[in-house]
Amino acid sequence: MAEVNNAPWLTLLGWGESGIAGLNPASREALENAQVVFGARRHLRLLPPLSADLHEWPVPFADGIPMLLDQRGRRVVMLVSGDPFWFGAGTSISRHLTADEWLALPSPSTFSLAASRLGWPLERCTCLGLHAKPLTRIRPYLHSGRRLLVLVRDGEAVAELAALVNSFGFGDSQLTLLESLGGANESIRHCRIDAALPNDIAHPVAVALDVAGAGPALPLTPGLPDSFFEHDGQITKQAVRAITLSALAPMPGERLWDIGTGSGSIAIEWLLAHGDNQAIGFERHPERAARARANAANLGVDWLEVKEGNAVEMLNEVPLPDAVFIGGGLSQALLDALWQRLPKGVRIVANAVTLESEALLAYWHQQAGGELLRLELANAAPIGTRRGWKASYPIVQWRGVR
């Protein structure tokens, strides 16, 4: 009886600028025995002579998946940068395969190589893969004394990143360019973030940032200063926002519906609470929806999704949430629609300013239970030559669970 070969047909092979010289024996053997090799152009150019069929991976990345799967049953090697599962291609590939179809043989990641060159403890560094992501995602990590290792797509992106960091007030930061790490053309150059950059930055390139400067860091507690948000007055103010977020109680991986999102401040702080969180905003006014998206991008959480239109008409079109905030558009029709759509256990927080909305929340509290709070804030303000308390409109807040 013939033996059944259950060996994985695909090897995700960590590949660096040192080419085959940087491979361990197992990786060398996989490459030498391969019938098909996939890789980016810069990877394939470092290959020694092989008997395998060579295929350049296309751009965009997803276009290569069908090409790879068509080779199922042959001995296939895919060359990926460094560690396939550390901001690498491994996750994108493995989701299309069963666990017994692939094997990963990692090499040192760019982050490991960069830290070893600089003498930085890798466990104390923040590692960001922004080669295919908006560079604004660096914003939450900018505070004096922090060390960042960032993967970027090319020299032009380095210049964009430096300008962005400088614009946030961190022009004193030290920038290190780490080009072609591990290869014959390796180069390491240092400069200030606000200095003129070299015009010959080579790909692949990583950036190390030793952050310094007087720019405003994002506080870790809920309730960012209002100045972090562009708004037209339609914003949940800082103190009330802090109390509201405490009531919403974001936990890792949860999704929020922010109804009447306005400037997006509640949804943005929900997203800042954890990188795996999701948020969907609902906003009737296109200009406010655009402003919420811009605020999210500027604060590094560009994945905020904002739906334009009547929330009641769109609730069935979006994934279910773990929590709901109602900051605008409160009505009996909205509450009824939420009660029909939401599963048990969803947390709901609603804020009201007008007497009509306050009466609705009082009625709903009587019907559905939960907590009803009245929040009153006042600031010291001049009264002639003296000072007195200037009160803001009181906020009535209902907190409940579906």
Short mmCIF file of C-alpha atoms in Angstrom, two decimals:
data_model
loop_
_atom_site.label_atom_id
_atom_site.label_comp_id
_atom_site.label_asym_id
_atom_site.label_seq_id
_atom_site.Cartn_x
_atom_site.Cartn_y
_atom_site.Cartn_z
CA MET A 1 0.00 0.00 0.00
CA ALA A 2 1.35 3.42 -0.95
CA GLU A 3 2.16 5.79 1.89
CA VAL A 4 0.07 8.93 2.21
CA ASN A 5 2.12 12.11 2.34
CA ASN A 6 0.53 14.40 4.94
CA ALA A 7 3.34 16.95 4.89
CA PRO A 8 2.25 20.58 4.43
CA TRP A 9 2.44 21.66 0.80
CA LEU A 10 3.18 25.31 1.64
CA THR A 11 6.15 26.70 3.56
CA LEU A 12 6.04 30.34 4.69
CA LEU A 13 9.75 31.04 4.75
CA GLY A 14 11.18 34.04 6.57
CA TRP A 15 13.48 35.88 4.18
CA GLY A 16 15.81 38.80 4.73
CA GLU A 17 18.26 41.01 2.92
CA SER A 18 21.05 38.50 3.62
CA GLY A 19 19.32 36.03 1.30
CA ILE A 20 20.15 32.35 1.62
CA ALA A 21 23.16 33.09 3.83
CA GLY A 22 20.78 34.03 6.66
CA LEU A 23 18.76 30.80 6.54
CA ASN A 24 18.96 27.92 8.98
CA PRO A 25 19.33 24.32 7.64
CA ALA A 26 15.56 23.63 7.72
CA SER A 27 14.80 26.75 5.68
CA ARG A 28 17.58 25.95 3.20
CA GLU A 29 16.22 22.44 2.70
CA ALA A 30 12.66 23.71 2.12
CA LEU A 31 13.90 26.19 -0.48
CA GLU A 32 16.13 23.67 -2.28
CA ASN A 33 13.30 21.10 -2.48
CA ALA A 34 10.63 23.57 -3.61
CA GLN A 35 8.86 23.09 -6.92
CA VAL A 36 7.36 26.61 -6.83
CA VAL A 37 8.64 29.78 -5.13
CA PHE A 38 6.58 32.94 -4.64
CA GLY A 39 8.02 36.24 -3.48
CA ALA A 40 8.20 39.97 -3.96
CA ARG A 41 10.61 41.19 -6.62
CA ARG A 42 13.14 42.31 -4.01
CA HIS A 43 13.02 38.82 -2.45
CA LEU A 44 13.38 36.93 -5.72
CA ARG A 45 16.43 38.96 -6.75
CA LEU A 46 18.36 37.51 -3.78
CA LEU A 47 17.67 33.87 -4.68
CA PRO A 48 20.47 31.54 -5.80
CA PRO A 49 19.89 29.40 -8.92
CA LEU A 50 16.95 27.03 -8.27
CA SER A 51 15.08 24.42 -10.29
CA ALA A 52 11.76 25.72 -8.96
CA ASP A 53 9.26 27.83 -10.90
CA LEU A 54 9.52 31.45 -9.72
CA HIS A 55 6.44 33.68 -9.40
CA GLU A 56 6.53 37.36 -8.47
CA TRP A 57 3.81 38.23 -5.96
CA PRO A 58 1.47 40.87 -7.41
CA VAL A 59 0.22 44.18 -6.06
CA PRO A 60 -2.31 44.47 -4.50
CA PHE A 61 -1.41 41.60 -2.20
CA ALA A 62 -4.83 39.92 -2.33
CA ASP A 63 -4.46 39.28 -6.06
CA GLY A 64 -1.78 36.68 -5.34
CA ILE A 65 -3.94 34.47 -3.12
CA PRO A 66 -5.71 32.61 -5.99
CA MET A 67 -2.36 32.12 -7.75
CA LEU A 68 -0.95 30.53 -4.61
CA LEU A 69 -3.94 28.29 -3.98
CA ASP A 70 -3.79 27.04 -7.58
CA GLN A 71 -0.45 25.43 -6.68
CA ARG A 72 -1.97 23.28 -3.93
CA GLY A 73 -0.47 19.79 -4.08
CA ARG A 74 3.00 20.93 -5.17
CA ARG A 75 5.91 21.79 -2.87
CA VAL A 76 5.53 25.56 -2.59
CA VAL A 77 7.65 28.11 -0.75
CA MET A 78 6.45 31.65 -0.17
CA LEU A 79 9.18 34.12 0.76
CA VAL A 80 8.01 36.60 3.37
CA SER A 81 9.93 39.27 5.25
CA GLY A 82 11.39 38.09 8.55
CA ASP A 83 8.77 36.55 10.81
CA PRO A 84 5.61 35.67 8.81
CA PHE A 85 3.35 36.33 11.81
CA TRP A 86 4.92 39.57 13.11
CA PHE A 87 3.25 42.21 10.92
CA GLY A 88 3.86 39.76 8.07
CA ALA A 89 1.96 37.94 5.37
CA GLY A 90 1.37 34.81 7.41
CA THR A 91 -2.01 35.89 8.79
CA SER A 92 -3.32 36.91 5.36
CA ILE A 93 -2.30 33.55 3.86
CA SER A 94 -3.15 31.10 6.65
CA ARG A 95 -6.80 32.19 6.87
CA HIS A 96 -7.31 30.55 3.44
CA LEU A 97 -5.79 27.22 4.52
CA THR A 98 -6.31 24.45 7.04
CA ALA A 99 -3.72 24.05 9.77
CA ASP A 100 -2.15 20.97 8.19
CA GLU A 101 -1.50 22.68 4.84
CA TRP A 102 1.22 25.10 5.85
CA LEU A 103 4.41 25.38 7.85
CA ALA A 104 6.15 28.59 8.97
CA LEU A 105 9.93 28.92 9.24
CA PRO A 106 10.58 32.44 10.58
CA SER A 107 13.75 34.50 10.41
CA PRO A 108 14.57 37.49 12.63
CA SER A 109 12.01 40.24 12.12
CA THR A 110 12.96 43.76 11.11
CA PHE A 111 11.98 44.84 14.62
CA SER A 112 14.44 42.35 16.15
CA LEU A 113 17.22 43.46 13.81
CA ALA A 114 16.52 47.15 14.47
CA ALA A 115 16.49 46.71 18.25
CA SER A 116 19.73 44.74 18.14
CA ARG A 117 21.46 47.44 16.08
CA LEU A 118 20.34 50.22 18.43
CA GLY A 119 20.71 48.34 21.70
CA TRP A 120 17.06 48.97 22.55
CA PRO A 121 15.22 46.37 24.68
CA LEU A 122 12.60 45.11 22.23
CA GLU A 123 10.07 44.38 24.98
CA ARG A 124 10.10 48.08 25.91
CA CYS A 125 9.62 49.33 22.34
CA THR A 126 6.34 49.95 20.56
CA CYS A 127 6.38 48.18 17.19
CA LEU A 128 4.11 49.49 14.42
CA GLY A 129 3.59 48.13 10.92
CA LEU A 130 2.52 51.17 8.89
CA HIS A 131 3.84 50.12 5.48
CA ALA A 132 0.23 49.58 4.33
CA LYS A 133 -1.63 51.64 6.96
CA PRO A 134 -2.30 55.36 7.45
CA LEU A 135 0.70 57.00 9.10
CA THR A 136 -1.61 58.90 11.47
CA ARG A 137 -1.96 55.67 13.45
CA ILE A 138 1.26 56.67 15.19
CA ARG A 139 -0.56 59.49 17.05
CA PRO A 140 -1.64 57.62 20.24
CA TYR A 141 1.94 56.46 20.82
CA LEU A 142 3.61 59.87 20.75
CA HIS A 143 4.80 60.97 24.15
CA SER A 144 8.20 62.07 25.36
CA GLY A 145 10.48 59.19 26.35
CA ARG A 146 8.78 56.52 24.24
CA ARG A 147 10.71 54.46 21.70
CA LEU A 148 8.97 53.42 18.50
CA LEU A 149 10.03 51.03 15.75
CA VAL A 150 7.98 51.65 12.61
CA LEU A 151 7.84 49.81 9.30
CA VAL A 152 7.08 52.14 6.37
CA ARG A 153 6.73 51.55 2.65
CA ASP A 154 9.55 53.76 1.27
CA GLY A 155 11.57 56.96 1.61
CA GLU A 156 8.63 59.19 0.72
CA ALA A 157 6.67 57.67 3.60
CA VAL A 158 9.60 58.39 5.94
CA ALA A 159 9.38 62.09 5.01
CA GLU A 160 5.60 62.07 5.55
CA LEU A 161 6.00 60.40 8.93
CA ALA A 162 8.68 62.85 10.05
CA ALA A 163 6.53 65.84 9.04
CA LEU A 164 3.54 64.36 10.86
CA VAL A 165 5.45 63.75 14.11
CA ASN A 166 6.91 67.25 13.91
CA SER A 167 3.45 68.76 13.37
CA PHE A 168 2.23 67.17 16.59
CA GLY A 169 4.93 69.03 18.55
CA PHE A 170 7.62 66.35 18.82
CA GLY A 171 10.31 68.00 16.70
CA ASP A 172 13.01 67.18 19.26
CA SER A 173 12.63 63.46 18.54
CA GLN A 174 15.64 61.51 17.30
CA LEU A 175 14.98 59.64 14.05
CA THR A 176 17.06 56.68 12.89
CA LEU A 177 16.81 55.33 9.34
CA LEU A 178 17.43 51.58 9.16
CA GLU A 179 17.78 50.52 5.54
CA SER A 180 18.25 47.00 4.12
CA LEU A 181 18.90 45.54 7.58
CA GLY A 182 20.89 42.32 7.47
CA GLY A 183 22.04 42.76 3.89
CA ALA A 184 25.19 43.85 2.14
CA ASN A 185 23.72 47.35 1.64
CA GLU A 186 22.67 47.85 5.26
CA SER A 187 22.72 51.49 6.31
CA ILE A 188 21.93 53.19 9.62
CA ARG A 189 21.63 56.98 9.75
CA HIS A 190 20.56 59.35 12.53
CA CYS A 191 18.98 62.82 12.51
CA ARG A 192 16.42 64.95 14.31
CA ILE A 193 12.83 64.54 13.21
CA ASP A 194 12.68 68.21 12.11
CA ALA A 195 15.92 68.07 10.08
CA ALA A 196 16.21 67.70 6.32
CA LEU A 197 16.12 64.01 5.42
CA PRO A 198 18.43 62.30 2.92
CA ASN A 199 16.99 62.04 -0.59
CA ASP A 200 18.43 58.57 -1.21
CA ILE A 201 16.51 56.50 1.36
CA ALA A 202 16.52 52.89 0.16
CA HIS A 203 13.78 50.29 0.42
CA PRO A 204 13.22 48.27 2.58
CA VAL A 205 13.38 50.84 5.36
CA ALA A 206 12.33 50.99 8.99
CA VAL A 207 12.30 54.04 11.24
CA ALA A 208 13.28 54.19 14.90
CA LEU A 209 11.92 57.13 16.89
CA ASP A 210 13.19 58.20 20.29
CA VAL A 211 10.27 60.53 21.01
CA ALA A 212 10.99 63.91 22.58
CA GLY A 213 9.31 67.29 22.57
CA ALA A 214 6.60 69.32 24.24
CA GLY A 215 3.75 68.10 22.05
CA PRO A 216 0.54 67.04 23.80
CA ALA A 217 0.41 63.32 24.52
CA LEU A 218 -3.00 61.65 24.59
CA PRO A 219 -4.05 61.02 28.20
CA LEU A 220 -4.76 57.42 29.16
CA THR A 221 -7.90 58.22 31.15
CA PRO A 222 -11.25 58.91 29.44
CA GLY A 223 -12.18 62.50 28.78
CA LEU A 224 -9.65 64.06 26.39
CA PRO A 225 -9.55 67.87 26.41
CA ASP A 226 -12.08 69.28 23.96
CA SER A 227 -9.21 70.94 22.06
CA PHE A 228 -8.25 67.55 20.58
CA PHE A 229 -11.47 67.59 18.53
CA GLU A 230 -12.66 69.84 15.74
CA HIS A 231 -16.36 70.57 16.33
CA ASP A 232 -19.17 73.02 15.71
CA GLY A 233 -20.38 72.94 19.31
CA GLN A 234 -21.99 69.54 18.82
CA ILE A 235 -19.67 67.67 21.18
CA THR A 236 -20.05 65.85 24.47
CA LYS A 237 -17.90 68.08 26.68
CA GLN A 238 -14.85 66.69 28.45
CA ALA A 239 -16.23 66.14 31.95
CA VAL A 240 -19.53 64.66 30.74
CA ARG A 241 -17.63 62.55 28.17
CA ALA A 242 -15.46 61.06 30.92
CA ILE A 243 -18.55 60.13 32.93
CA THR A 244 -20.28 58.77 29.82
CA LEU A 245 -17.33 56.58 28.82
CA SER A 246 -17.12 55.26 32.36
CA ALA A 247 -20.77 54.23 32.06
CA LEU A 248 -20.23 52.67 28.62
CA ALA A 249 -17.29 50.71 30.12
CA PRO A 250 -15.41 49.72 26.93
CA MET A 251 -13.71 46.34 27.05
CA PRO A 252 -11.21 44.87 24.55
CA GLY A 253 -12.70 43.81 21.23
CA GLU A 254 -16.13 45.36 21.80
CA ARG A 255 -18.21 47.32 19.30
CA LEU A 256 -20.04 50.59 20.00
CA TRP A 257 -22.94 52.23 18.24
CA ASP A 258 -22.60 56.03 18.66
CA ILE A 259 -25.94 57.53 17.63
CA GLY A 260 -25.80 61.24 16.86
CA THR A 261 -22.02 61.04 16.78
CA GLY A 262 -21.43 64.78 16.11
CA SER A 263 -17.68 65.31 16.37
CA GLY A 264 -17.15 61.60 17.01
CA SER A 265 -15.57 62.23 20.43
CA ILE A 266 -17.32 59.36 22.26
CA ALA A 267 -16.64 56.82 19.50
CA ILE A 268 -13.02 57.96 19.15
CA GLU A 269 -12.29 57.59 22.84
CA TRP A 270 -13.99 54.19 22.77
CA LEU A 271 -11.54 53.17 20.02
CA LEU A 272 -8.57 54.64 21.87
CA ALA A 273 -9.43 52.47 24.89
CA HIS A 274 -8.15 49.37 23.05
CA GLY A 275 -6.75 48.69 19.60
CA ASP A 276 -9.21 45.84 18.95
CA ASN A 277 -12.31 47.94 19.64
CA GLN A 278 -14.74 48.91 16.89
CA ALA A 279 -17.22 51.76 16.59
CA ILE A 280 -19.98 52.75 14.21
CA GLY A 281 -21.25 56.32 14.30
CA PHE A 282 -24.65 57.46 13.02
CA GLU A 283 -24.96 61.11 11.96
CA ARG A 284 -27.69 62.92 10.00
CA HIS A 285 -25.52 65.86 8.92
CA PRO A 286 -22.88 65.13 6.23
CA GLU A 287 -20.55 67.91 7.41
CA ARG A 288 -20.52 66.53 10.95
CA ALA A 289 -19.99 63.01 9.67
CA ALA A 290 -16.98 64.23 7.67
CA ARG A 291 -15.65 66.06 10.71
CA ALA A 292 -15.97 62.93 12.87
CA ARG A 293 -13.98 60.93 10.30
CA ALA A 294 -11.29 63.62 10.19
CA ASN A 295 -11.04 63.71 14.00
CA ALA A 296 -10.67 59.94 14.06
CA ALA A 297 -7.87 60.05 11.48
CA ASN A 298 -6.03 62.85 13.31
CA LEU A 299 -6.13 60.89 16.56
CA GLY A 300 -4.94 57.65 14.98
CA VAL A 301 -8.19 55.64 14.92
CA ASP A 302 -9.13 56.03 11.26
CA TRP A 303 -11.17 52.80 11.29
CA LEU A 304 -14.18 54.65 12.80
CA GLU A 305 -17.12 53.93 10.48
CA VAL A 306 -19.66 56.76 10.21
CA LYS A 307 -23.08 56.12 8.65
CA GLU A 308 -24.89 59.15 7.28
CA GLY A 309 -28.66 59.38 7.66
CA ASN A 310 -31.45 58.39 10.02
CA ALA A 311 -30.15 55.87 12.57
CA VAL A 312 -33.54 54.14 12.91
CA GLU A 313 -33.45 53.30 9.19
CA MET A 314 -29.91 51.88 9.34
CA LEU A 315 -29.87 49.74 12.49
CA ASN A 316 -30.55 46.54 10.56
CA GLU A 317 -27.68 47.21 8.14
CA VAL A 318 -24.79 47.08 10.62
CA PRO A 319 -23.29 44.45 12.95
CA LEU A 320 -24.74 44.27 16.45
CA PRO A 321 -22.97 46.22 19.21
CA ASP A 322 -21.91 45.47 22.76
CA ALA A 323 -22.81 49.00 23.86
CA VAL A 324 -24.87 51.91 22.52
CA PHE A 325 -24.51 55.63 23.20
CA ILE A 326 -27.28 58.05 22.26
CA GLY A 327 -25.91 61.57 22.14
CA GLY A 328 -28.40 63.00 19.64
CA GLY A 329 -31.61 62.13 17.89
CA LEU A 330 -33.22 60.64 21.00
CA SER A 331 -36.85 59.68 20.34
CA GLN A 332 -39.43 57.09 21.27
CA ALA A 333 -39.07 55.60 17.79
CA LEU A 334 -35.31 55.19 18.26
CA LEU A 335 -35.68 53.51 21.66
CA ASP A 336 -38.38 51.19 20.33
CA ALA A 337 -36.20 50.28 17.34
CA LEU A 338 -33.23 49.57 19.59
CA TRP A 339 -35.32 47.31 21.82
CA GLN A 340 -36.44 45.32 18.79
CA ARG A 341 -32.96 45.06 17.25
CA LEU A 342 -30.62 44.60 20.21
CA PRO A 343 -29.98 41.26 21.93
CA LYS A 344 -30.08 40.90 25.69
CA GLY A 345 -27.09 42.21 27.59
CA VAL A 346 -26.20 45.25 25.46
CA ARG A 347 -25.26 48.28 27.57
CA ILE A 348 -27.06 51.54 26.67
CA VAL A 349 -26.25 55.09 27.77
CA ALA A 350 -28.32 58.11 26.67
CA ASN A 351 -27.71 61.78 27.42
CA ALA A 352 -30.47 64.41 27.28
CA VAL A 353 -30.39 68.21 27.55
CA THR A 354 -33.90 69.33 26.52
CA LEU A 355 -36.98 68.97 28.71
CA GLU A 356 -38.62 66.78 26.07
CA SER A 357 -35.70 64.34 25.94
CA GLU A 358 -35.43 64.39 29.74
CA ALA A 359 -39.11 63.44 30.04
CA LEU A 360 -38.60 60.59 27.57
CA LEU A 361 -35.65 59.21 29.57
CA ALA A 362 -37.64 59.50 32.81
CA TYR A 363 -40.46 57.47 31.21
CA TRP A 364 -38.02 54.92 29.78
CA HIS A 365 -36.31 54.54 33.16
CA GLN A 366 -39.68 53.74 34.67
CA GLN A 367 -40.38 51.15 31.97
CA ALA A 368 -36.93 49.53 31.52
CA GLY A 369 -35.15 50.16 34.81
CA GLY A 370 -31.50 51.06 34.97
CA GLU A 371 -30.13 54.26 36.49
CA LEU A 372 -31.21 57.85 35.92
CA LEU A 373 -28.71 60.58 36.80
CA ARG A 374 -28.74 64.37 36.64
CA LEU A 375 -25.30 65.85 36.01
CA GLU A 376 -24.80 69.54 36.78
CA LEU A 377 -21.50 71.34 36.18
CA ALA A 378 -20.45 74.90 36.82
CA ASN A 379 -17.25 76.83 36.18
CA ALA A 380 -15.87 79.79 38.09
CA ALA A 381 -16.36 82.97 36.02
CA PRO A 382 -16.00 86.73 36.63
CA ILE A 383 -18.92 88.64 38.13
CA GLY A 384 -17.73 92.22 38.01
CA THR A 385 -14.61 92.37 40.17
CA ARG A 386 -15.40 89.06 41.85
CA ARG A 387 -16.08 85.51 40.73
CA GLY A 388 -19.10 83.26 40.78
CA TRP A 389 -20.32 79.97 39.40
CA LYS A 390 -21.48 79.87 35.78
CA ALA A 391 -23.66 76.82 35.32
CA SER A 392 -23.84 74.73 32.16
CA TYR A 393 -27.05 73.10 30.99
CA PRO A 394 -27.74 70.09 33.22
CA ILE A 395 -27.42 66.68 31.60
CA VAL A 396 -29.82 63.85 32.36
CA GLN A 397 -28.22 60.49 31.75
CA TRP A 398 -29.94 57.13 31.59
CA ARG A 399 -27.87 53.95 31.92
CA GLY A 400 -29.47 50.61 31.22
CA VAL A 401 -29.02 47.11 29.87
CA ARG A 402 -31.23 45.66 27.17
#
